[in-house]
Coordinates of C-alpha atoms in Angstrom, one line a residue:
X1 CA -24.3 -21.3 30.8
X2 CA -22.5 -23.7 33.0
X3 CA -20.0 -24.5 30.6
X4 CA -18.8 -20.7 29.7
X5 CA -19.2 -20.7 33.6
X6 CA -16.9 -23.4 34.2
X7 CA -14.3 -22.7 31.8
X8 CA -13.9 -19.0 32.7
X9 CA -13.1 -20.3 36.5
X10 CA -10.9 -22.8 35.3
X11 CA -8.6 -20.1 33.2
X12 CA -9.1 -17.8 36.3
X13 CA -7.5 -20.0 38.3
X14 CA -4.8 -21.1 35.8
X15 CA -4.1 -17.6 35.4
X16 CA -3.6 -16.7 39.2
X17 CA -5.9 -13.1 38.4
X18 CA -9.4 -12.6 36.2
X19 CA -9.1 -9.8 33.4
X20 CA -10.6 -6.6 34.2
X21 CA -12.8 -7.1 31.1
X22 CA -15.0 -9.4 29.3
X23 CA -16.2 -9.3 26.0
X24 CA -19.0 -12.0 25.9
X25 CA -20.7 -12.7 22.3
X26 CA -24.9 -12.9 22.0
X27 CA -25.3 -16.4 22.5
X28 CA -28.7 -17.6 24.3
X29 CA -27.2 -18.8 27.0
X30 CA -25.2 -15.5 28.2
X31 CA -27.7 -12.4 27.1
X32 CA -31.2 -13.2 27.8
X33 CA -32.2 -10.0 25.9
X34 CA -30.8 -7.5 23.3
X35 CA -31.6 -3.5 23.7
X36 CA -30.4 -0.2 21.9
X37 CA -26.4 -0.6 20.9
X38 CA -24.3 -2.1 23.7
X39 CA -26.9 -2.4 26.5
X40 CA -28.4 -6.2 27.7
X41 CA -30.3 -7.9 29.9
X42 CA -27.6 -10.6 30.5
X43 CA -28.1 -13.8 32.4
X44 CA -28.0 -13.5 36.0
X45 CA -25.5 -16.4 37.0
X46 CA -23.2 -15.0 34.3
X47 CA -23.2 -11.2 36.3
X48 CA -22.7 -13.1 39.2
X49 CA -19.4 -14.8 38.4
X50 CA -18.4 -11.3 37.0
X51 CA -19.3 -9.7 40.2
X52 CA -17.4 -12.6 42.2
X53 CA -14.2 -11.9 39.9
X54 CA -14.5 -8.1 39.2
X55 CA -14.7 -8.1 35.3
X56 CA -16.6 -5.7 33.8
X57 CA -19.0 -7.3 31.1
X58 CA -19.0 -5.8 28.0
X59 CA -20.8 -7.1 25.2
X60 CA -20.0 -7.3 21.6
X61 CA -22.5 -5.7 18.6
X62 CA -24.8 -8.2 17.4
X63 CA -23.4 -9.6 13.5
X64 CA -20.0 -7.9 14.0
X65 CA -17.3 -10.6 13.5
X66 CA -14.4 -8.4 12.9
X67 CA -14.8 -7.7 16.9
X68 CA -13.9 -11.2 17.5
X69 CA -12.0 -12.3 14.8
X70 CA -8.6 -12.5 16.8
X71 CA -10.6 -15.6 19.0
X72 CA -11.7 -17.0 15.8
X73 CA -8.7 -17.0 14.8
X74 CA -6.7 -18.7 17.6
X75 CA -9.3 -21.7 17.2
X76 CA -7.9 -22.6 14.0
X77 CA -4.2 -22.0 15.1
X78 CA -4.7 -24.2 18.2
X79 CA -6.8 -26.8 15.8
X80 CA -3.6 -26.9 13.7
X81 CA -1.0 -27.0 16.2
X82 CA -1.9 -29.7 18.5
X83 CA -4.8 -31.2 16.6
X84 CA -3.4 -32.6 14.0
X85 CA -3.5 -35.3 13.5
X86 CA -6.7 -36.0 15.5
X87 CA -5.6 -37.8 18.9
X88 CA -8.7 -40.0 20.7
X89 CA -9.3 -39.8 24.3
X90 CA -11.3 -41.9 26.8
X91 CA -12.6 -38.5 28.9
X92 CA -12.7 -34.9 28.8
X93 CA -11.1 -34.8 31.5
X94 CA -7.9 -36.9 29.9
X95 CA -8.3 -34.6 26.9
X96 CA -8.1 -31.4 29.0
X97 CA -5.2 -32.4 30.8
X98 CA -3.3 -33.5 27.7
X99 CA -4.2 -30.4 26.3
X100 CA -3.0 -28.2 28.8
X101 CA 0.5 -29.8 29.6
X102 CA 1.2 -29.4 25.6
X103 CA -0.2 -25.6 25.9
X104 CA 2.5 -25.5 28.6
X105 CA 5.3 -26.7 26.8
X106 CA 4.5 -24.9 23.9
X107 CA 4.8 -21.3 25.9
X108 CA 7.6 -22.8 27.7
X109 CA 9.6 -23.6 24.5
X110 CA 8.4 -20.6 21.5
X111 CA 8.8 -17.1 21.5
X112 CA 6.8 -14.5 21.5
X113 CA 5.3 -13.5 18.4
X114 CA 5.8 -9.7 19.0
X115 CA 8.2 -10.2 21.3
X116 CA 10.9 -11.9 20.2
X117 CA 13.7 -12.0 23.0
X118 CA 10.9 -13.7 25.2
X119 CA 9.0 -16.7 25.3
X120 CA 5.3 -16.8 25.6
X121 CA 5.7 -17.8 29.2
X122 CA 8.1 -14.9 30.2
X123 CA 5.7 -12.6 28.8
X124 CA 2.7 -13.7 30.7
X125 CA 4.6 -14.1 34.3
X126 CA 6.0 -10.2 33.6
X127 CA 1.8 -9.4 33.1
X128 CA 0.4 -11.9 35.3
X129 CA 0.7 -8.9 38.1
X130 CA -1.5 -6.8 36.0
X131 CA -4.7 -9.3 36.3
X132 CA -7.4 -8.7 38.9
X133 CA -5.7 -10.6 41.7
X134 CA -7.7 -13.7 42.0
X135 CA -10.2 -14.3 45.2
X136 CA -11.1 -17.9 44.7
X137 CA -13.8 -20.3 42.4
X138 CA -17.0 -19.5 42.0
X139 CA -19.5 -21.5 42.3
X140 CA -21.6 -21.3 39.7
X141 CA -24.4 -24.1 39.8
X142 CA -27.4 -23.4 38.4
X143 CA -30.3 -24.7 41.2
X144 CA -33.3 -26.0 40.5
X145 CA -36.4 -27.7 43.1
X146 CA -37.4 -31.6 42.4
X147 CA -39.8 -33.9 44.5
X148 CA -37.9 -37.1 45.2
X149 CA -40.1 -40.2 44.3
X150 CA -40.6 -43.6 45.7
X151 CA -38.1 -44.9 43.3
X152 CA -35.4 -42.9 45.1
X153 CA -35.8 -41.0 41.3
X154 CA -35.2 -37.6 40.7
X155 CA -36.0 -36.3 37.2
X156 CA -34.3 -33.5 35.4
X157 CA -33.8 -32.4 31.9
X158 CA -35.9 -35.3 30.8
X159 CA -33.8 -38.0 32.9
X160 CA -34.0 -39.4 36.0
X161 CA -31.1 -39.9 39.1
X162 CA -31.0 -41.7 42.4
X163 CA -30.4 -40.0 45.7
X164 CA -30.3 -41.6 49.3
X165 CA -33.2 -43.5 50.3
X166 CA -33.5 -41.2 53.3
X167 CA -34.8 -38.1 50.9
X168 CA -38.2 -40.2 49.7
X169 CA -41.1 -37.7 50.0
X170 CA -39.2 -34.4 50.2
X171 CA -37.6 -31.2 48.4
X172 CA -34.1 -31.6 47.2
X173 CA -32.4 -29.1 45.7
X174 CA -30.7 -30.0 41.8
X175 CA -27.8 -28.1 41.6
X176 CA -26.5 -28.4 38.2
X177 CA -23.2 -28.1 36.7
X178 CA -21.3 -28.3 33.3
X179 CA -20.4 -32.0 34.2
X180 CA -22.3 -33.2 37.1
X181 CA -25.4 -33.2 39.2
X182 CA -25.6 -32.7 43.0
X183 CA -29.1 -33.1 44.7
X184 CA -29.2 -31.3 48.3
X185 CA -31.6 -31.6 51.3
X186 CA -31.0 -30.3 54.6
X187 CA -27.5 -28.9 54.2
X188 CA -25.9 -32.4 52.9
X189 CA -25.3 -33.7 49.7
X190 CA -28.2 -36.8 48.8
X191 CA -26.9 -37.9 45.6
X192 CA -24.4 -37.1 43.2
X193 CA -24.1 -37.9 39.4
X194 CA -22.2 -37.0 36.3
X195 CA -24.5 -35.1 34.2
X196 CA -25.8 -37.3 31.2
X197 CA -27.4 -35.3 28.5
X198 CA -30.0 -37.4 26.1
X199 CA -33.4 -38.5 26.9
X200 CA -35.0 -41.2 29.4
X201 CA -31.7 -41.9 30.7
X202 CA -31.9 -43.3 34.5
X203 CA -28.6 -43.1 36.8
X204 CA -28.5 -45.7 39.8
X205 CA -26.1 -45.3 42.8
X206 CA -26.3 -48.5 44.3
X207 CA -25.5 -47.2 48.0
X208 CA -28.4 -45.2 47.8
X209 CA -30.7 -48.1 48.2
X210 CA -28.1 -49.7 50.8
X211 CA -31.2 -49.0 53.3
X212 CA -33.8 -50.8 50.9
X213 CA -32.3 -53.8 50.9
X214 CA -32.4 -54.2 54.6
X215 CA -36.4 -54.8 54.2
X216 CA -35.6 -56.4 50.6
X217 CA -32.8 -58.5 50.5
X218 CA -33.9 -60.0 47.2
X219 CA -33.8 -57.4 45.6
X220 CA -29.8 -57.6 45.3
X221 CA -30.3 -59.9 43.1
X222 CA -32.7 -58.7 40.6
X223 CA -33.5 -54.9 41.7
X224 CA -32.3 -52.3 38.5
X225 CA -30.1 -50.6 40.4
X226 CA -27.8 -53.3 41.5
X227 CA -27.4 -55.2 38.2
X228 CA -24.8 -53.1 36.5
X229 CA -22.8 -52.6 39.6
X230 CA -19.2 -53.6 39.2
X231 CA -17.8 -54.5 42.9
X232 CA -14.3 -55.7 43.2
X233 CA -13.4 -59.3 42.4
X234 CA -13.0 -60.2 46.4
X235 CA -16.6 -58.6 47.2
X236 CA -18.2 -60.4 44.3
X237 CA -16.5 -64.0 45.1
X238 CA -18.2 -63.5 48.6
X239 CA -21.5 -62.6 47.4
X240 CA -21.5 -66.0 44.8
X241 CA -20.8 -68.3 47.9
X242 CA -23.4 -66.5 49.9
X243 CA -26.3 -66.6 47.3
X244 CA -25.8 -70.9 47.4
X245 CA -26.8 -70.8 51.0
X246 CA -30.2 -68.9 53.2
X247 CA -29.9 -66.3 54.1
X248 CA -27.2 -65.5 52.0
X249 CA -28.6 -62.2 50.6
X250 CA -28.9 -60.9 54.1
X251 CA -25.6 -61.2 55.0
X252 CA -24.7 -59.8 51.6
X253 CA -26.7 -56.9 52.5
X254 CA -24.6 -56.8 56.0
X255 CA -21.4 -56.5 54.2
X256 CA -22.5 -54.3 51.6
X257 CA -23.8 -51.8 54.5
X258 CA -20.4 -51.7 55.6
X259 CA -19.3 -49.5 52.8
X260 CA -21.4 -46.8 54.1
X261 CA -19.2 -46.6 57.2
X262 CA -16.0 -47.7 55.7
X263 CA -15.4 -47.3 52.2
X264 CA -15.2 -50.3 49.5
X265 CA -11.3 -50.4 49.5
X266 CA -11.4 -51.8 53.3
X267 CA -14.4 -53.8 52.3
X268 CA -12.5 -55.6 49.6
X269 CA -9.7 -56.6 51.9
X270 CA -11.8 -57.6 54.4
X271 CA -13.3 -60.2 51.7
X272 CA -10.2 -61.1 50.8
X273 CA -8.6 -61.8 54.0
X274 CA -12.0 -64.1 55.1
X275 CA -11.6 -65.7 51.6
X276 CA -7.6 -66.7 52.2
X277 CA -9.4 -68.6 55.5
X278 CA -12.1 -70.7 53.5
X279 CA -14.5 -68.0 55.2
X280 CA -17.3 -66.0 53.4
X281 CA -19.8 -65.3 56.6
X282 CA -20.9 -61.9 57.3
X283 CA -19.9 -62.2 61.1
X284 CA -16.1 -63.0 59.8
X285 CA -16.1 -59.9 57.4
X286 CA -17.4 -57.4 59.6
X287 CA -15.6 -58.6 62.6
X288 CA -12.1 -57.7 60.2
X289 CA -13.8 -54.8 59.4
X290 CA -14.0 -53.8 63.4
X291 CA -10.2 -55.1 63.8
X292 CA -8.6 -52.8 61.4
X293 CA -10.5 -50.2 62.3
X294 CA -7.6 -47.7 63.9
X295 CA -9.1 -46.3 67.6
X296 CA -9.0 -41.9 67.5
X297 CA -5.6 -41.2 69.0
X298 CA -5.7 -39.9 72.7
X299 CA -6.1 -36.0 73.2
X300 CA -2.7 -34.2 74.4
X301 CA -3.6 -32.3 77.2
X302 CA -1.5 -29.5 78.4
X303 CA -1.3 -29.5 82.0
X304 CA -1.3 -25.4 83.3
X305 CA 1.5 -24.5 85.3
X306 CA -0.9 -24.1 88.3
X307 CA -1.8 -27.7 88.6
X308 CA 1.7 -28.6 88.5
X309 CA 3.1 -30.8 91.5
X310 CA 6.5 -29.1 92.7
X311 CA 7.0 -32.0 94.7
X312 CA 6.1 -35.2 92.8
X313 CA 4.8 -38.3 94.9
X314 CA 7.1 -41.1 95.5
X315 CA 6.3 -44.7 94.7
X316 CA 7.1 -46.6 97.7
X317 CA 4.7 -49.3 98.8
X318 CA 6.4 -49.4 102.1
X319 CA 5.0 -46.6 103.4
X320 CA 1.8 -48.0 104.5
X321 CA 3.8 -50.5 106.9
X322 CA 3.0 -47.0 109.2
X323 CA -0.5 -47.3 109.4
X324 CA -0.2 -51.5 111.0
X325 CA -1.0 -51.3 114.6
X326 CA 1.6 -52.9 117.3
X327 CA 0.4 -54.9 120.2
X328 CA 1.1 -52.6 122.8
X329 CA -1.1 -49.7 120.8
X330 CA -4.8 -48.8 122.0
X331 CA -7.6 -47.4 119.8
X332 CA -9.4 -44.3 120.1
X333 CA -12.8 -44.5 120.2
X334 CA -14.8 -43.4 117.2
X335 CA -18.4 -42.8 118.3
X336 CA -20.9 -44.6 120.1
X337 CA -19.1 -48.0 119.2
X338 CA -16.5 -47.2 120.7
X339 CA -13.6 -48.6 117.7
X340 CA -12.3 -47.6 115.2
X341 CA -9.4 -44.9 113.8
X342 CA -6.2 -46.0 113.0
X343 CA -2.7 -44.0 113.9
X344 CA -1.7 -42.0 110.9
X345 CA 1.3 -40.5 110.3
X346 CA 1.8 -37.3 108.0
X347 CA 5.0 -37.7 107.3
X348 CA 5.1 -40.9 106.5
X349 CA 2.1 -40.6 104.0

């Protein structure tokens, strides 16, 4: 359910408005139960992402084609138009967006095949007012409780994922989407992962175990989740000169930390401007780290009209000249002692 999930808010918010119907088909994963003619039990994160856009969800009869075949149809007409012949992608997400700037064009540039004065993109600005006006995604996650192990592992759907060291021995919370995993705990996000589908698959984030390696510095060097880690050129020439020296993988561990606080862009440069001065320590990179490091910019405070000065002081030094005593002056007695309190003058302060 995820997907239908996902791909329903993603039109929703390309079209600006939700219909004020929706004809879903039988499939598992939206009607967890089929009664008498048009009634089902259908699945409860599907009614609540028609509740969230106001569609009312109809469903069609079970072995009916001809109710659908308009949808069926539009498959093979988009296979045909922009399918042919078969282009390769890296990603979904590349093929998506490729996808939908030729869907664009296309209803920019053809008319309408009933209306024929139009194009396709005239016709759906003049009925885009008719749609249920839109009130924002949904978040449709799927949630699920897992027990985080010593490995920093959480295992779902037969795999296993890494969340922050700090979550070892607790809840989290699997929230599960059509293309990623987020595990929460205590209100914050302790790992995130694009979903992998298969069997026995694990999926390190190395910064996870940033707070490992402070007890285990070897470990960088060896430990599973580190050795398929791909860190920028500059990073990874600092970490070879380290490793030839002790204590190397300490300071490595140092650096590394750093990202946490600052991300691995500043990191980089901060190895690369040690490098450019025959310097590799972890003392020189983190002391770059603190110099770039822009200080919060000063509040502006609005001064009320209250406080205001309508006279505003004078910066004259000379002033004080007044309060120097002359030979001929006496002092007043100030207590038991007898000196001291000098002569002031009001107006001259």
């Amino acid at each position: 359910m995820p997907n239908g999930v996902r791909r329903a808010r993603q039109a929703f918010a390309f079209f600006e408005g939700a219909c004020a119907r929706g004809i879903y088909d039988n499939v598992k994963t939206a009607v967890d139960a089929i009664f008498v003619g048009k009634d089902r039990a259908h699945n409860r994160r599907l009614q609540q992402m028609c509740g969230h856009y106001l569609v009312d969800l109809v469903a069609c009869t079970p072995a009916s084609g001809w109710e659908k075949g308009q949808v069926e149809h539009q498959v093979g007409v988009i296979r045909r138009r922009f399918f042919v012949p078969w282009p390769k992608f890296k990603s979904y997400a590349e093929l998506n967006a490729w996808l939908e700037d030729r869907c664009l064009a296309y209803a920019r540039t053809n008319m309408h095949p009933e209306m024929r004065d139009r194009t396709i993109w005239e016709v759906l600005e003049e009925e885009r007012p008719s749609l249920v006006p839109y009130v924002g995604s949904f978040d449709g996650f799927h949630a699920v409780s897992a027990s985080v192990s010593k490995t920093c592992l959480v295992r779902f759907d037969k795999n296993r994922c890494s969340v922050d060291a700090l979550a070892v021995g607790r809840l989290v919370e699997i929230r599960t989407y059509a293309d990623r995993l987020e595990c929460w705990q205590d209100g914050r996000i302790a790992g995130s992962h694009e979903r992998v589908f298969g069997r026995n698959n694990t999926v390190y984030d190395p910064l996870h175990y940033i707070s490992v390696l402070a007890r285990k510095p070897g470990a960088l060097r060896n430990g599973a989740p580190f050795k398929q880690w791909d860190l920028p050129i500059a990073v990874r020439r600092v970490q070879r000169k380290l490793e030839r020296q002790p204590g190397g993988d300490r300071q490595m561990v140092q650096i590394l930390a750093a990202v946490l606080s600052d991300d691995l862009d500043a990191v980089e440069a901060a190895c690369a401007e040690a490098l450019s001065h025959n310097v590799h320590s972890a003392g020189v990179v983190l002391n770059i780290l603190a110099r770039r490091r822009e200080p919060p910019p000063p509040l502006t405070i609005a001064t009320p009209d209250a406080l205001r000065l309508s006279c505003e002081p004078a910066a004259n030094c000379d002033r004080y000249d007044s309060l120097r005593r002359t030979r001929n002056e006496t002092l007043r007695g100030a207590g038991r002692n007898g000196p001291v309190e000098a002569l002031r003058h009001e107006d001259g302060l």
